[in-house]
Amino acid sequence: MHYAAKTVEYIFKNFWRILLLAIIPAVSLGLFTRPAAIFDYYTNVDYYGSKHDFWEVFVKISFFECVWWKILIGLVALAIITAVSLGIILRHFKVGQFSFGKALTYLNDNIIMVTSVFVVALFAITLAQFLISGIIMFVAVFATSFTQYVVFSVIGIIIVYFLMLILFSIGMMWSAELLETGASFFTGFGLAMRKIRGRVFSLFVGSIIPVSVLFAEACLFAYLNVSFAFVINIVVYLFIYMYYVAFIMVAYYDISGIEREDLKKVNIWKR
């Protein structure tokens, strides 16, 4: 909870400015993701059909909308704003100045790194969805009752998500290392792995909190079948994006032992 507490503290101190950074990403995520897809699948599951059609299961449990243009628009907007957001927060940590004035510079400096990390993340998420679809079909073949089918497949899904969140925690530190040092893709990964040795669980705990909130909210409103669930998802994504874009740099600076200028009362440019 250490990194999570520091992240929340940073967000409260800079709430409105970080909120502005999160609006477009939140709408983008709401446009091309389906956080309640797993819940919807088990609510409307075809127990016998799941034994035969892998692609149907994959589509139904997919975190992403199956409309290519929504995914494309959402990812492009997310990548652009994330590149700018990380640049702004990094500068805030380095010199104590939170400024939107160099947005194009941050975009130019960070877009390749952010896009590369996003591609790796998309591949990992897609692989996880393949694994989950395989688990669902495998359990469906051998389960002797619907209850067994649900229980054992859900256990398998939780294990996959657990591993994914650990990788996600590592990936955030990898991104911060690339951003801070300008190291090459693979060199940055090696540096990040050395720094987080013994801290992976702490990062995992800090990472799982927002995801748990999103999943709980999505399942609740899917269960209630409310018409404004899409709007609620966007609001939740708003705070999740604010959390993660701050968490990446807060955790990295804390782990690296780098002094943060934003914590000082006097801006170094005004001394």
Short mmCIF file of C-alpha atoms in Angstrom, two decimals:
data_model
loop_
_atom_site.label_atom_id
_atom_site.label_comp_id
_atom_site.label_asym_id
_atom_site.label_seq_id
_atom_site.Cartn_x
_atom_site.Cartn_y
_atom_site.Cartn_z
CA MET A 1 0.00 0.00 0.00
CA HIS A 2 3.04 2.27 0.30
CA TYR A 3 3.15 3.24 -3.39
CA ALA A 4 -0.64 3.47 -3.58
CA ALA A 5 -0.75 5.90 -0.64
CA LYS A 6 1.94 8.11 -2.16
CA THR A 7 0.13 8.06 -5.49
CA VAL A 8 -3.17 9.15 -3.92
CA GLU A 9 -1.34 11.90 -2.06
CA TYR A 10 0.18 13.18 -5.32
CA ILE A 11 -3.20 13.09 -7.09
CA PHE A 12 -4.92 15.08 -4.33
CA LYS A 13 -2.23 17.74 -4.50
CA ASN A 14 -2.58 18.07 -8.28
CA PHE A 15 -6.14 16.86 -8.77
CA TRP A 16 -7.55 19.29 -11.33
CA ARG A 17 -4.47 19.32 -13.54
CA ILE A 18 -4.25 15.51 -13.67
CA LEU A 19 -8.01 15.36 -14.21
CA LEU A 20 -7.59 17.40 -17.41
CA LEU A 21 -5.02 14.88 -18.66
CA ALA A 22 -7.39 11.98 -17.96
CA ILE A 23 -10.55 13.11 -19.78
CA ILE A 24 -9.65 12.00 -23.33
CA PRO A 25 -8.09 8.67 -22.24
CA ALA A 26 -11.16 7.89 -20.09
CA VAL A 27 -13.53 8.47 -23.02
CA SER A 28 -11.22 6.47 -25.31
CA LEU A 29 -11.13 3.50 -22.92
CA GLY A 30 -14.87 3.66 -22.53
CA LEU A 31 -15.19 3.59 -26.32
CA PHE A 32 -13.19 0.45 -27.08
CA THR A 33 -13.20 -1.70 -23.93
CA ARG A 34 -15.74 -3.98 -22.23
CA PRO A 35 -14.74 -4.36 -18.57
CA ALA A 36 -17.78 -6.54 -17.79
CA ALA A 37 -17.25 -8.98 -20.68
CA ILE A 38 -16.35 -11.94 -18.44
CA PHE A 39 -19.33 -11.28 -16.19
CA ASP A 40 -21.63 -11.02 -19.21
CA TYR A 41 -20.28 -14.30 -20.54
CA TYR A 42 -21.09 -16.25 -17.39
CA THR A 43 -24.46 -14.57 -17.06
CA ASN A 44 -25.48 -15.65 -20.56
CA VAL A 45 -23.23 -18.68 -20.97
CA ASP A 46 -24.01 -21.45 -23.43
CA TYR A 47 -22.50 -24.31 -21.44
CA TYR A 48 -22.66 -26.84 -24.25
CA GLY A 49 -21.74 -24.40 -27.02
CA SER A 50 -18.56 -23.40 -25.20
CA LYS A 51 -17.24 -26.91 -25.77
CA HIS A 52 -17.08 -26.47 -29.51
CA ASP A 53 -16.51 -22.88 -30.67
CA PHE A 54 -13.22 -21.34 -29.49
CA TRP A 55 -13.63 -18.15 -31.53
CA GLU A 56 -17.12 -17.51 -30.15
CA VAL A 57 -15.83 -17.80 -26.60
CA PHE A 58 -12.85 -15.56 -27.40
CA VAL A 59 -15.09 -12.82 -28.82
CA LYS A 60 -17.54 -12.99 -25.92
CA ILE A 61 -14.89 -12.68 -23.19
CA SER A 62 -12.74 -10.13 -25.04
CA PHE A 63 -11.85 -7.01 -23.08
CA PHE A 64 -11.90 -5.08 -26.36
CA GLU A 65 -14.83 -4.11 -28.52
CA CYS A 66 -14.84 -6.19 -31.71
CA VAL A 67 -15.09 -3.08 -33.90
CA TRP A 68 -11.69 -2.25 -35.38
CA TRP A 69 -12.23 1.49 -35.84
CA LYS A 70 -13.23 1.96 -32.20
CA ILE A 71 -10.07 0.17 -31.08
CA LEU A 72 -7.90 2.19 -33.49
CA ILE A 73 -9.31 5.59 -32.49
CA GLY A 74 -9.19 4.72 -28.81
CA LEU A 75 -5.60 3.46 -28.89
CA VAL A 76 -4.29 6.40 -30.91
CA ALA A 77 -5.90 8.92 -28.55
CA LEU A 78 -4.70 6.96 -25.50
CA ALA A 79 -1.12 6.75 -26.78
CA ILE A 80 -0.92 10.46 -27.63
CA ILE A 81 -2.29 11.69 -24.30
CA THR A 82 -0.25 9.17 -22.30
CA ALA A 83 2.96 10.31 -24.00
CA VAL A 84 2.13 13.90 -23.05
CA SER A 85 0.91 13.03 -19.54
CA LEU A 86 4.04 11.09 -18.60
CA GLY A 87 6.23 13.90 -19.93
CA ILE A 88 4.37 16.49 -17.85
CA ILE A 89 4.52 14.45 -14.65
CA LEU A 90 8.19 13.55 -15.21
CA ARG A 91 9.04 17.26 -15.57
CA HIS A 92 7.04 17.99 -12.42
CA PHE A 93 9.10 15.44 -10.51
CA LYS A 94 12.38 16.65 -11.99
CA VAL A 95 12.05 20.43 -11.72
CA GLY A 96 8.93 21.03 -9.64
CA GLN A 97 6.96 22.57 -12.50
CA PHE A 98 3.63 21.16 -13.71
CA SER A 99 3.15 22.75 -17.10
CA PHE A 100 1.12 21.98 -20.23
CA GLY A 101 3.27 24.34 -22.27
CA LYS A 102 5.58 21.73 -23.81
CA ALA A 103 2.95 19.18 -24.80
CA LEU A 104 4.25 18.79 -28.37
CA THR A 105 7.80 18.27 -27.08
CA TYR A 106 6.64 15.57 -24.68
CA LEU A 107 4.66 13.94 -27.48
CA ASN A 108 7.67 13.92 -29.79
CA ASP A 109 9.99 12.59 -27.07
CA ASN A 110 7.73 9.85 -25.71
CA ILE A 111 5.35 8.66 -28.41
CA ILE A 112 7.65 5.94 -29.77
CA MET A 113 8.29 4.55 -26.30
CA VAL A 114 4.61 4.66 -25.32
CA THR A 115 3.51 3.09 -28.60
CA SER A 116 6.08 0.29 -28.24
CA VAL A 117 4.94 -0.49 -24.71
CA PHE A 118 1.30 -0.40 -25.82
CA VAL A 119 2.03 -2.91 -28.60
CA VAL A 120 3.63 -5.27 -26.07
CA ALA A 121 0.68 -4.77 -23.71
CA LEU A 122 -1.86 -5.48 -26.45
CA PHE A 123 -0.02 -8.65 -27.36
CA ALA A 124 0.01 -9.75 -23.69
CA ILE A 125 -3.69 -8.99 -23.22
CA THR A 126 -4.60 -10.85 -26.42
CA LEU A 127 -2.49 -13.83 -25.33
CA ALA A 128 -4.24 -13.81 -21.93
CA GLN A 129 -7.61 -13.83 -23.67
CA PHE A 130 -6.52 -16.83 -25.76
CA LEU A 131 -5.46 -18.62 -22.58
CA ILE A 132 -8.73 -17.79 -20.84
CA SER A 133 -10.75 -18.99 -23.85
CA GLY A 134 -8.73 -22.22 -23.85
CA ILE A 135 -9.31 -22.69 -20.12
CA ILE A 136 -13.06 -22.17 -20.52
CA MET A 137 -13.27 -24.72 -23.33
CA PHE A 138 -10.99 -27.21 -21.58
CA VAL A 139 -13.04 -27.10 -18.37
CA ALA A 140 -16.29 -27.33 -20.35
CA VAL A 141 -15.15 -30.62 -21.87
CA PHE A 142 -14.34 -32.31 -18.55
CA ALA A 143 -16.80 -30.68 -16.14
CA THR A 144 -19.67 -32.94 -15.09
CA SER A 145 -21.96 -30.08 -14.03
CA PHE A 146 -22.52 -26.41 -14.70
CA THR A 147 -21.32 -25.57 -11.18
CA GLN A 148 -18.01 -27.37 -11.77
CA TYR A 149 -17.70 -25.61 -15.09
CA VAL A 150 -18.08 -22.16 -13.55
CA VAL A 151 -15.94 -22.79 -10.45
CA PHE A 152 -12.94 -24.36 -12.18
CA SER A 153 -12.94 -22.02 -15.17
CA VAL A 154 -13.16 -18.97 -12.89
CA ILE A 155 -10.22 -20.26 -10.84
CA GLY A 156 -8.20 -20.57 -14.06
CA ILE A 157 -9.20 -17.06 -15.12
CA ILE A 158 -8.17 -15.60 -11.75
CA ILE A 159 -4.73 -17.23 -12.08
CA VAL A 160 -4.27 -15.75 -15.58
CA TYR A 161 -5.35 -12.29 -14.37
CA PHE A 162 -3.03 -12.56 -11.37
CA LEU A 163 -0.06 -13.26 -13.65
CA MET A 164 -1.14 -10.48 -16.01
CA LEU A 165 -1.21 -7.93 -13.19
CA ILE A 166 2.28 -8.94 -12.09
CA LEU A 167 3.50 -8.41 -15.67
CA PHE A 168 1.58 -5.12 -15.79
CA SER A 169 3.37 -3.95 -12.61
CA ILE A 170 6.74 -4.80 -14.15
CA GLY A 171 5.72 -3.12 -17.40
CA MET A 172 4.95 0.16 -15.64
CA MET A 173 8.42 0.29 -14.13
CA TRP A 174 9.90 -0.62 -17.49
CA SER A 175 8.05 2.33 -19.05
CA ALA A 176 9.29 4.69 -16.34
CA GLU A 177 12.87 3.48 -16.81
CA LEU A 178 12.70 4.16 -20.54
CA LEU A 179 11.17 7.57 -19.89
CA GLU A 180 13.64 8.63 -17.20
CA THR A 181 16.88 7.30 -18.67
CA GLY A 182 16.22 7.21 -22.41
CA ALA A 183 17.69 3.70 -22.46
CA SER A 184 17.02 1.33 -25.35
CA PHE A 185 13.99 -0.94 -25.15
CA PHE A 186 15.78 -4.07 -23.91
CA THR A 187 18.39 -2.24 -21.81
CA GLY A 188 15.61 -0.39 -20.04
CA PHE A 189 13.87 -3.67 -19.28
CA GLY A 190 17.03 -5.07 -17.69
CA LEU A 191 17.55 -1.94 -15.59
CA ALA A 192 13.93 -1.96 -14.43
CA MET A 193 14.07 -5.65 -13.47
CA ARG A 194 17.14 -5.07 -11.31
CA LYS A 195 15.51 -2.12 -9.52
CA ILE A 196 12.23 -3.83 -8.68
CA ARG A 197 13.80 -7.05 -7.39
CA GLY A 198 12.08 -7.77 -4.07
CA ARG A 199 9.42 -5.11 -4.68
CA VAL A 200 7.22 -6.86 -7.23
CA PHE A 201 4.56 -7.77 -4.65
CA SER A 202 4.33 -4.16 -3.41
CA LEU A 203 3.91 -2.99 -6.99
CA PHE A 204 1.32 -5.69 -7.58
CA VAL A 205 -0.73 -4.55 -4.57
CA GLY A 206 -0.60 -0.96 -5.80
CA SER A 207 -1.62 -2.06 -9.30
CA ILE A 208 -4.54 -4.31 -8.39
CA ILE A 209 -6.59 -1.74 -6.48
CA PRO A 210 -7.93 0.29 -9.46
CA VAL A 211 -8.50 -2.85 -11.57
CA SER A 212 -10.54 -4.38 -8.75
CA VAL A 213 -12.67 -1.23 -8.50
CA LEU A 214 -13.28 -1.21 -12.26
CA PHE A 215 -14.24 -4.89 -12.36
CA ALA A 216 -16.54 -4.61 -9.34
CA GLU A 217 -18.26 -1.54 -10.79
CA ALA A 218 -18.62 -3.07 -14.25
CA CYS A 219 -20.09 -6.31 -12.88
CA LEU A 220 -22.50 -4.44 -10.61
CA PHE A 221 -23.95 -2.26 -13.34
CA ALA A 222 -24.00 -5.15 -15.81
CA TYR A 223 -25.98 -7.14 -13.24
CA LEU A 224 -28.37 -4.22 -12.70
CA ASN A 225 -28.59 -3.81 -16.48
CA VAL A 226 -28.63 -0.02 -16.26
CA SER A 227 -28.67 2.06 -19.43
CA PHE A 228 -25.98 4.49 -18.22
CA ALA A 229 -23.32 1.84 -17.46
CA PHE A 230 -21.18 3.25 -20.31
CA VAL A 231 -21.09 6.65 -18.61
CA ILE A 232 -20.22 5.10 -15.24
CA ASN A 233 -17.39 3.16 -16.89
CA ILE A 234 -15.95 6.40 -18.29
CA VAL A 235 -16.10 8.06 -14.86
CA VAL A 236 -14.31 5.09 -13.28
CA TYR A 237 -11.74 5.09 -16.09
CA LEU A 238 -11.16 8.78 -15.41
CA PHE A 239 -9.92 8.05 -11.90
CA ILE A 240 -8.10 4.88 -12.93
CA TYR A 241 -6.10 6.75 -15.56
CA MET A 242 -5.28 9.49 -13.07
CA TYR A 243 -4.07 6.83 -10.66
CA TYR A 244 -1.89 4.86 -13.05
CA VAL A 245 -0.28 7.79 -14.85
CA ALA A 246 0.82 9.07 -11.42
CA PHE A 247 1.58 5.63 -9.94
CA ILE A 248 4.13 4.87 -12.67
CA MET A 249 6.34 7.82 -11.77
CA VAL A 250 5.67 7.85 -8.00
CA ALA A 251 6.67 4.19 -7.63
CA TYR A 252 9.67 4.54 -9.94
CA TYR A 253 11.11 7.56 -8.13
CA ASP A 254 10.55 5.94 -4.75
CA ILE A 255 12.22 2.66 -5.82
CA SER A 256 15.12 4.48 -7.48
CA GLY A 257 15.66 6.77 -4.50
CA ILE A 258 15.58 9.86 -6.74
CA GLU A 259 14.78 13.15 -5.03
CA ARG A 260 11.50 14.67 -6.20
CA GLU A 261 11.45 18.43 -6.75
CA ASP A 262 7.64 18.54 -6.68
CA LEU A 263 7.76 17.75 -2.96
CA LYS A 264 9.74 20.89 -2.23
CA LYS A 265 7.87 24.06 -1.37
CA VAL A 266 9.98 26.27 -3.63
CA ASN A 267 10.09 25.79 -7.41
CA ILE A 268 13.74 25.60 -8.49
CA TRP A 269 13.00 28.00 -11.37
CA LYS A 270 11.85 30.68 -8.91
CA ARG A 271 14.77 30.57 -6.49
#
